[in-house]
PDB file of C-alpha atoms in Angstrom:
ATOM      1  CA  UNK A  20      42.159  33.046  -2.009  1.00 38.00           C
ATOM      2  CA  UNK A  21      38.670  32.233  -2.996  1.00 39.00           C
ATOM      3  CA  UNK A  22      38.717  29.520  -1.210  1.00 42.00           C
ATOM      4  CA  UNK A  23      39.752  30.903   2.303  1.00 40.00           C
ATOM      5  CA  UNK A  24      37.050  33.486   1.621  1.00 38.00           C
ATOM      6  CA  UNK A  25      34.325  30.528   1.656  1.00 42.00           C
ATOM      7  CA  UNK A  26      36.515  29.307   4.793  1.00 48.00           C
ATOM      8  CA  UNK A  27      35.766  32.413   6.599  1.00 43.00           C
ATOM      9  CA  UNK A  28      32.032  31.698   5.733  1.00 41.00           C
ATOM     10  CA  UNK A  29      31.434  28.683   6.033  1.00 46.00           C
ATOM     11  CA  UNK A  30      32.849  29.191  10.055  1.00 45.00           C
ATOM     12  CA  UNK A  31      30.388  31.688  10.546  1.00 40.00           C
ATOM     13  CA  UNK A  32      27.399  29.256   8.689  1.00 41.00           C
ATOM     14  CA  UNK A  33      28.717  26.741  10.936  1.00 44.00           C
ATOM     15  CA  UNK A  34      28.629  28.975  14.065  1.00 41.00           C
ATOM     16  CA  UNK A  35      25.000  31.054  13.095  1.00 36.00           C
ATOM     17  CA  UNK A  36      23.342  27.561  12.075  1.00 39.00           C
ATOM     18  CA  UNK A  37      24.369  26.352  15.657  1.00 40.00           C
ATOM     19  CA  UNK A  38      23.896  29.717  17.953  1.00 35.00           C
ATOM     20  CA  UNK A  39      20.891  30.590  14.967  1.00 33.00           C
ATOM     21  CA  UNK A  40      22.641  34.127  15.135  1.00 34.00           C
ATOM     22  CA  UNK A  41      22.860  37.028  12.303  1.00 35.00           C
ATOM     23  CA  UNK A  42      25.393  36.286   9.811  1.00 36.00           C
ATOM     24  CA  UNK A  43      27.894  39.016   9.329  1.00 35.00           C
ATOM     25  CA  UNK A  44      29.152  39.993   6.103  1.00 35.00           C
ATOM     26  CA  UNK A  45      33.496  40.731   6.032  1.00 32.00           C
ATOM     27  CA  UNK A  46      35.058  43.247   2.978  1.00 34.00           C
ATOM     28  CA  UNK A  47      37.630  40.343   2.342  1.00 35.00           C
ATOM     29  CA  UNK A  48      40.069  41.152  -0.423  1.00 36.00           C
ATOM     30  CA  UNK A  49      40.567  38.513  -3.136  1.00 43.00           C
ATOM     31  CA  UNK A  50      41.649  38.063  -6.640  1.00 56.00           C
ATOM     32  CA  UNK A  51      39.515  35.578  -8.103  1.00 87.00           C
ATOM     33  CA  UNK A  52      36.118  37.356  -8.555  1.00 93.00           C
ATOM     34  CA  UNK A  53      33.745  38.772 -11.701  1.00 95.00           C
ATOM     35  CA  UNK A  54      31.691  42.253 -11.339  1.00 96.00           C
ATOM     36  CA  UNK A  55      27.986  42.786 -12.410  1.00 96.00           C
ATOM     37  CA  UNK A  56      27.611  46.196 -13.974  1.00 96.00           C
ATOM     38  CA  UNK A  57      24.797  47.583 -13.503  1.00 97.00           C
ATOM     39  CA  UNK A  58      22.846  51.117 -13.471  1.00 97.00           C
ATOM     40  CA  UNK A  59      22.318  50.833  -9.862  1.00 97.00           C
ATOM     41  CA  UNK A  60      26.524  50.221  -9.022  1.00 97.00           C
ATOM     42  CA  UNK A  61      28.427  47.630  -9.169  1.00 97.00           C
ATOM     43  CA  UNK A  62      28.061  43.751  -7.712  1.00 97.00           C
ATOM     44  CA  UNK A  63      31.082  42.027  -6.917  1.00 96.00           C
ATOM     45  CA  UNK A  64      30.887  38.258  -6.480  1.00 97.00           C
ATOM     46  CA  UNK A  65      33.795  35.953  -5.238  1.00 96.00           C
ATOM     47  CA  UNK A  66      33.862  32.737  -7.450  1.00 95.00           C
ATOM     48  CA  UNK A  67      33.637  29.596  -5.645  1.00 95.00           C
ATOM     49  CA  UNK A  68      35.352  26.800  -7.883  1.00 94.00           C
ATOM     50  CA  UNK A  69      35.612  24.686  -4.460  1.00 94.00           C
ATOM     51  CA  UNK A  70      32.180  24.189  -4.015  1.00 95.00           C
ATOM     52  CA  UNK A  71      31.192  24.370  -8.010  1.00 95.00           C
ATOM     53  CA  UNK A  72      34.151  23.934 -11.030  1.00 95.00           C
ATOM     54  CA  UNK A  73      31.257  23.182 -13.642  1.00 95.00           C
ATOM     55  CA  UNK A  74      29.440  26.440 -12.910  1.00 95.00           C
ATOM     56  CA  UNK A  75      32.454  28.847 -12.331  1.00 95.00           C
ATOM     57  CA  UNK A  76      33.760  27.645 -15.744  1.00 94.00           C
ATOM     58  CA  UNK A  77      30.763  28.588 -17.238  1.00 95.00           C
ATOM     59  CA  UNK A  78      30.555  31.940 -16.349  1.00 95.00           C
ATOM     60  CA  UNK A  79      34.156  32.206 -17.257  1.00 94.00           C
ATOM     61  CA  UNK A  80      33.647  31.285 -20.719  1.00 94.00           C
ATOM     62  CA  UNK A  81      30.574  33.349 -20.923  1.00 94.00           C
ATOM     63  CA  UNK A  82      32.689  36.752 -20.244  1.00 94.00           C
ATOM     64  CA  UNK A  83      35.348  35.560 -22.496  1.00 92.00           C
ATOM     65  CA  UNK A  84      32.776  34.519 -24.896  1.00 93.00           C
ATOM     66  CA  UNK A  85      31.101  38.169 -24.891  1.00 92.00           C
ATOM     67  CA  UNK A  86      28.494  36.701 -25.757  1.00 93.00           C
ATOM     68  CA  UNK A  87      26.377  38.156 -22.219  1.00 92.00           C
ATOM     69  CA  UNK A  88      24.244  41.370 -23.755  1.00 87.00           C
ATOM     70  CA  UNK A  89      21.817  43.467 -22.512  1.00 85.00           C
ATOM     71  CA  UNK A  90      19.176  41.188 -23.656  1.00 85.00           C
ATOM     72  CA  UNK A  91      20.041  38.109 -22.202  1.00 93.00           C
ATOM     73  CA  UNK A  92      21.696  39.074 -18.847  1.00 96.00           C
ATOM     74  CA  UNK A  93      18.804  41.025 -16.784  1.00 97.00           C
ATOM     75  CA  UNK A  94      17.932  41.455 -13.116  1.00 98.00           C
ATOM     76  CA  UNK A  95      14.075  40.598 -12.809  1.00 98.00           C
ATOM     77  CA  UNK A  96      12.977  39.387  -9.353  1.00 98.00           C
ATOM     78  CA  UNK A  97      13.552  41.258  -6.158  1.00 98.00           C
ATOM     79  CA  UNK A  98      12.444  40.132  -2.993  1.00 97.00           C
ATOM     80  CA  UNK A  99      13.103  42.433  -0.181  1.00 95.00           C
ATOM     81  CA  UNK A 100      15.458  41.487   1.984  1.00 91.00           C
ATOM     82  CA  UNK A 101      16.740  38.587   0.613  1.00 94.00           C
ATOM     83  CA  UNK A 102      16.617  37.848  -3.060  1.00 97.00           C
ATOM     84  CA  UNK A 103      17.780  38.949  -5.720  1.00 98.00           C
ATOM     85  CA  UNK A 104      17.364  37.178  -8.937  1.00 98.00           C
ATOM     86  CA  UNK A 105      18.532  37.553 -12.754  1.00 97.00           C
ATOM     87  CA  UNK A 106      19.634  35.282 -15.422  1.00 96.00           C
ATOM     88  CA  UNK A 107      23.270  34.668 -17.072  1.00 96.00           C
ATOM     89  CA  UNK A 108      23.558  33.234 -20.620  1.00 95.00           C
ATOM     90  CA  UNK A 109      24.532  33.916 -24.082  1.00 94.00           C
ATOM     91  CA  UNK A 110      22.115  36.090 -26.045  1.00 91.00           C
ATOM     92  CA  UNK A 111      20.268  35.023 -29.012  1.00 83.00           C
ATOM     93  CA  UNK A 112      21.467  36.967 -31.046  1.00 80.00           C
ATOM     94  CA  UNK A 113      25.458  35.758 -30.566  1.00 81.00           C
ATOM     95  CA  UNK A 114      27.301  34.077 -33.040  1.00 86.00           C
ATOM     96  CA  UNK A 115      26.288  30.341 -32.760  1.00 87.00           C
ATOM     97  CA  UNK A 116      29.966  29.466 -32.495  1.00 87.00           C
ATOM     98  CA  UNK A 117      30.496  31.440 -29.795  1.00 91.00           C
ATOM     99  CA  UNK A 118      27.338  30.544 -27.662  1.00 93.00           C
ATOM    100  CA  UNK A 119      28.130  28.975 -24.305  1.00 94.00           C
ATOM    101  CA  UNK A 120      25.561  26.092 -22.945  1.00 91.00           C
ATOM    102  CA  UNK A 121      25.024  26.466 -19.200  1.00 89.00           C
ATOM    103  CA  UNK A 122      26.612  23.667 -17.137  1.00 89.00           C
ATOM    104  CA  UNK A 123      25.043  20.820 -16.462  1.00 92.00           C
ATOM    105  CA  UNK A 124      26.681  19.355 -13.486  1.00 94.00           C
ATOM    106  CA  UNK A 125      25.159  20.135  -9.671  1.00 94.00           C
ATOM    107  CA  UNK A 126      27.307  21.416  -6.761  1.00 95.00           C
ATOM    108  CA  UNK A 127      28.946  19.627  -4.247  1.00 92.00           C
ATOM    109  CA  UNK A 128      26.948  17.607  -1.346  1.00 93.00           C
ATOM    110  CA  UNK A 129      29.189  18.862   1.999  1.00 94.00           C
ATOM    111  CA  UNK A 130      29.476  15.828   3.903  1.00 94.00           C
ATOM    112  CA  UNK A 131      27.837  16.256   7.153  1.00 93.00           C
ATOM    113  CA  UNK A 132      24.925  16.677   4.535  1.00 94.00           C
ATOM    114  CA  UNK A 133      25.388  13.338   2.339  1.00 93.00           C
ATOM    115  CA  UNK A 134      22.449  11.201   4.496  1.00 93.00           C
ATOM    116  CA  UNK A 135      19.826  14.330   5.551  1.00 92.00           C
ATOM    117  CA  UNK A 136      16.692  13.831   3.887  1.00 93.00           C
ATOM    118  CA  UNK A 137      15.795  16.671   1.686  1.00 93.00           C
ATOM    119  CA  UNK A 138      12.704  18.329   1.503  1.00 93.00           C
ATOM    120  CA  UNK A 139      11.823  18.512  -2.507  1.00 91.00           C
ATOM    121  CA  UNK A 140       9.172  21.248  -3.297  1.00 88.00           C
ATOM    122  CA  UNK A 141       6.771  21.116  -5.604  1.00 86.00           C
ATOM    123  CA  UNK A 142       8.562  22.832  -8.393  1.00 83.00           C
ATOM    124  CA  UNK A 143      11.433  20.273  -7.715  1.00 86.00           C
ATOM    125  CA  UNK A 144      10.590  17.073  -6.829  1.00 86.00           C
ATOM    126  CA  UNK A 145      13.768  15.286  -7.246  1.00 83.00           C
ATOM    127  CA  UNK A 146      16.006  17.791  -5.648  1.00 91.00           C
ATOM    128  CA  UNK A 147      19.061  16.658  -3.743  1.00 93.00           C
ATOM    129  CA  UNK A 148      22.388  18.140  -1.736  1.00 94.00           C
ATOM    130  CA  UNK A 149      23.939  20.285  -4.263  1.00 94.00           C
ATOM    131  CA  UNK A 150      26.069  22.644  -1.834  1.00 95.00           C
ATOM    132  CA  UNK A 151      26.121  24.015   1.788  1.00 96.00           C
ATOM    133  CA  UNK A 152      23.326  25.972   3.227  1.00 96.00           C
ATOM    134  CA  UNK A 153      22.933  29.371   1.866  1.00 97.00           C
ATOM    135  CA  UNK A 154      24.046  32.034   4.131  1.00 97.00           C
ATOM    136  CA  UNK A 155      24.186  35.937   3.511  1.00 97.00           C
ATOM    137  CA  UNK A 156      26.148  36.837   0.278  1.00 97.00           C
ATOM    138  CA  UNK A 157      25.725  33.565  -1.478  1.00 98.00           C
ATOM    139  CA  UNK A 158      24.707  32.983  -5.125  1.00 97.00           C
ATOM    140  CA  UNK A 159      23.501  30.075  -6.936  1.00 97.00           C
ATOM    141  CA  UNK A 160      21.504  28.423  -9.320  1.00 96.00           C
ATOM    142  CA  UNK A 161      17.788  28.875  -8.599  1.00 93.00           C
ATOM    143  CA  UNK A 162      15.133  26.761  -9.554  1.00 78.00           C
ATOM    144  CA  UNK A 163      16.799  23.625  -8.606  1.00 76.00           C
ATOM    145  CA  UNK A 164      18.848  23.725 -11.907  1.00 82.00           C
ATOM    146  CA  UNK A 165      22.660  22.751 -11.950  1.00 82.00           C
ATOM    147  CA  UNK A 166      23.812  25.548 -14.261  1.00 81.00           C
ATOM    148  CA  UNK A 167      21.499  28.270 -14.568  1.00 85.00           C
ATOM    149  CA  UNK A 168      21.003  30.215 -16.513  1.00 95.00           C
ATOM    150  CA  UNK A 169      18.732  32.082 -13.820  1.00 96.00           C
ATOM    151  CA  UNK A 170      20.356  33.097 -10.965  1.00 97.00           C
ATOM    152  CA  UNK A 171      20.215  34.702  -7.073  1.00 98.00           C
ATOM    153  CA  UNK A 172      21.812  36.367  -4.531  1.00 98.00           C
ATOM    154  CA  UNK A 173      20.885  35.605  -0.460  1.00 98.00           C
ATOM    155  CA  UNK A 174      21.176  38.234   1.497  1.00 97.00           C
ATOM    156  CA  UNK A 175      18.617  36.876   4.213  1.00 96.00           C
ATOM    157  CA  UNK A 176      19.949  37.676   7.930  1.00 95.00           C
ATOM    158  CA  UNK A 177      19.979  34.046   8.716  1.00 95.00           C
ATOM    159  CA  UNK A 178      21.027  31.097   7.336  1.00 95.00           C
ATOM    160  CA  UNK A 179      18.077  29.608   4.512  1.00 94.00           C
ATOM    161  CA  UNK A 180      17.865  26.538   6.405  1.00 94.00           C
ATOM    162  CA  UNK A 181      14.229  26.234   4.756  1.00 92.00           C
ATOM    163  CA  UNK A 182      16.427  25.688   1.425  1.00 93.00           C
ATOM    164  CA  UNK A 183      18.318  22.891   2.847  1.00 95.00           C
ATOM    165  CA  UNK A 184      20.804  21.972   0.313  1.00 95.00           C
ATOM    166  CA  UNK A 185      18.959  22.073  -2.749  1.00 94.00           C
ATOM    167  CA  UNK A 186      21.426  24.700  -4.602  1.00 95.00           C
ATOM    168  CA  UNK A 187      24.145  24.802  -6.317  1.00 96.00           C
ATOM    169  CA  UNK A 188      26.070  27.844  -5.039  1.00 96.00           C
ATOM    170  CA  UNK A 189      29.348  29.068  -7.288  1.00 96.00           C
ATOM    171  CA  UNK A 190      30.043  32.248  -5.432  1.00 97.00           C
ATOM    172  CA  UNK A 191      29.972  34.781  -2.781  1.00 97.00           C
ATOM    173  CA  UNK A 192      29.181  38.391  -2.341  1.00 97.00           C
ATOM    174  CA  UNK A 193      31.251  39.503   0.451  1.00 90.00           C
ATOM    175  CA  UNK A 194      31.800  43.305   0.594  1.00 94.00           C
ATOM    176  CA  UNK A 195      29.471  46.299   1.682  1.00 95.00           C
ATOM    177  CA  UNK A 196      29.192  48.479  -1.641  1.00 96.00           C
ATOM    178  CA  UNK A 197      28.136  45.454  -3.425  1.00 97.00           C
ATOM    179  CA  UNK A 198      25.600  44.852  -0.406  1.00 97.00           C
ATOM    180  CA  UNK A 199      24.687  48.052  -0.814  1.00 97.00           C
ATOM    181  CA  UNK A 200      24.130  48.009  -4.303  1.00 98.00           C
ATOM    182  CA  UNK A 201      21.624  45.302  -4.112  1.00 98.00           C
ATOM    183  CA  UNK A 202      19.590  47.037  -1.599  1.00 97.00           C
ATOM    184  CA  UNK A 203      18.774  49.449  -3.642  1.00 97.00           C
ATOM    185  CA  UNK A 204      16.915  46.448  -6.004  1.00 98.00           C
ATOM    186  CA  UNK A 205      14.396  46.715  -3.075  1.00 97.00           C
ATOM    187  CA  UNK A 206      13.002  49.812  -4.029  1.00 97.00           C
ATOM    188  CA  UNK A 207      12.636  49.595  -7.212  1.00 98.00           C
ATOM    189  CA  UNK A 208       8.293  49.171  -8.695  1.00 98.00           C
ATOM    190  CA  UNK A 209       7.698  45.082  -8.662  1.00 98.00           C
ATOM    191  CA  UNK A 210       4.767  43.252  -9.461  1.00 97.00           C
ATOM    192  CA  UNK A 211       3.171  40.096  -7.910  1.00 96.00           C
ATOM    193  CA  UNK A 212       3.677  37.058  -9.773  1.00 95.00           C
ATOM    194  CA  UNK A 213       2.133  33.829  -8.145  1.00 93.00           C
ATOM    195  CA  UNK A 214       3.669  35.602  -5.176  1.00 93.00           C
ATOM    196  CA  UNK A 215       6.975  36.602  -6.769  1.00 95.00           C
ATOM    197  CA  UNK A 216       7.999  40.046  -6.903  1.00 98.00           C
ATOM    198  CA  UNK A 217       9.422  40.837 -10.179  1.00 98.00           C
ATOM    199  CA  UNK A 218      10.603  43.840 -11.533  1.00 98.00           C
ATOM    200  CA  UNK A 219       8.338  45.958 -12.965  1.00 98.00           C
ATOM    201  CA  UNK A 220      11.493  47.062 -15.940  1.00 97.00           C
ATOM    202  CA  UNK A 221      13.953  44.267 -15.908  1.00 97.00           C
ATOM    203  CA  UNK A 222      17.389  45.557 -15.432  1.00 98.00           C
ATOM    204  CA  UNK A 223      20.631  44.732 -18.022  1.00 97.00           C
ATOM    205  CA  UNK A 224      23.604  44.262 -16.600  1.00 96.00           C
ATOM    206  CA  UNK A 225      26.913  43.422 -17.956  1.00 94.00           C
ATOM    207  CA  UNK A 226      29.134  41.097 -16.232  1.00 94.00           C
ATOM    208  CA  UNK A 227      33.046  41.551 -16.513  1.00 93.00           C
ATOM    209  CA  UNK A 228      36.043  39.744 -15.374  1.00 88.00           C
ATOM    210  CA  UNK A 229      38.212  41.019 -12.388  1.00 79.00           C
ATOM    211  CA  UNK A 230      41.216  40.478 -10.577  1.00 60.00           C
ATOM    212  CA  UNK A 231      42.791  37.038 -12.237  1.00 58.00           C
ATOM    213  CA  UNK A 232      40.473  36.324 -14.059  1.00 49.00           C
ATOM    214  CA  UNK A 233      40.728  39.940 -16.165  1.00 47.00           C
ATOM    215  CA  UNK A 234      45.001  38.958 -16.596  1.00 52.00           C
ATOM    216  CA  UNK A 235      44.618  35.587 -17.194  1.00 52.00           C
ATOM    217  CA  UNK A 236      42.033  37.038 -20.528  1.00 46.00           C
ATOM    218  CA  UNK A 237      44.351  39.788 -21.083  1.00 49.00           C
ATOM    219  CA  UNK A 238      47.703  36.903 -21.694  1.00 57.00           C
ATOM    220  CA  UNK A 239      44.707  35.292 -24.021  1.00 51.00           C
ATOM    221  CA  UNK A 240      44.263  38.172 -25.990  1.00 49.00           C
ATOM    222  CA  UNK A 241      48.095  39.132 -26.211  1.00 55.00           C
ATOM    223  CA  UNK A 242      48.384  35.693 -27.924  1.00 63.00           C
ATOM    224  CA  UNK A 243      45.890  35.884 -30.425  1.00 58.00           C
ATOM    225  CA  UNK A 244      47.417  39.545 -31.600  1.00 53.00           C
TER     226      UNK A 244
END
């Protein structure tokens, strides 16, 4: 199901990247998703295993791990319209055994994308084709990384073309509560940081398994009792 979700949008990046027309977000129902919690409502994200195994089995095994507390999974950068950013790991305070090490392995390089040059910023120099361009909804890795732990949602109008294919994206937000959940990150009191805007409180969310994912932990749990 996921997959037919990213179908859906990657015809519409396809058709916006060639017409260079707003990309319209679709409530699409699917059963493969995880929910952010947070005191603002609730952020639903589609997981994308298609374009990123590595990452969606991380996040995976950090809800099953429970290892994702209010200190160590925050919201801290908004940037109104189209980012918001937060950060997804185990906290410190978790039982070593349980800790789960962000993934390692970059996204997949679409193949109309394999021989375009990429233009590395400063901050990431040896960037490369990780996954498709970014269009509204998406979320991936920022900061060049392959797994995280920091995060962000798109939600620019248009395609992020200026991104080119640098991140690794492992999932989609694709309905309008969730959309407008995260607008409401834009009113929030930032501060400018080397022109970032980050929050001025950092907000703790928790993140929780849905759909599949929540049965397929629930037959996990019936075995162990």
């Amino acid at each position: 199901v996921a997959a037919a979700v990213r179908g859906a949008v990657d015809a519409n990046n396809s058709a916006a990247e060639s017409a260079s027309t707003t990309t319209t977000t679709t409530s699409t129902p699917t059963d493969d998703y995880i929910t952010l919690q947070t005191p603002h409502g609730n952020i639903r994200i589609v997981l994308r295993p298609d374009l990123s195994p590595e990452s969606v089995h991380y996040v995976r095994s950090l809800i099953k791990s429970q290892t994702c507390t209010d200190q160590s999974c925050r919201l801290y950068r908004a940037e109104k319209p189209g980012i918001l950013q937060g950060i997804l790991k185990s906290g410190t305070d978790a039982d070593p055994l349980k800790v789960v090490q962000p993934n390692k392995v970059f996204g997949r390089c679409p193949e109309k994308y394999r021989d375009v040059k990429q233009d590395c910023p400063s901050h990431d120099p040896n960037c490369g084709c990780h996954g498709p361009i970014m269009v509204k909804g998406d979320v991936g890795w920022a900061g060049g990384s392959a797994g995280g732990p920091d995060f962000f949602i798109n939600t620019y109008e248009h395609p992020a073309k200026h991104w080119q294919n640098q991140h690794t994206v492992w999932g989609h937000v694709d309905d309008n509560a969730s959309l407008a959940t995260i607008a409401k990150y834009w009113e929030l009191p930032v501060k400018n940081n080397g022109g970032m805007h980050m929050l001025m409180e950092e907000v703790p969310f928790q993140v929780v398994a849905s759909g599949k994912i929540s049965r397929m932990l629930d037959s996990i749990r019936s075995m162990l009792h």
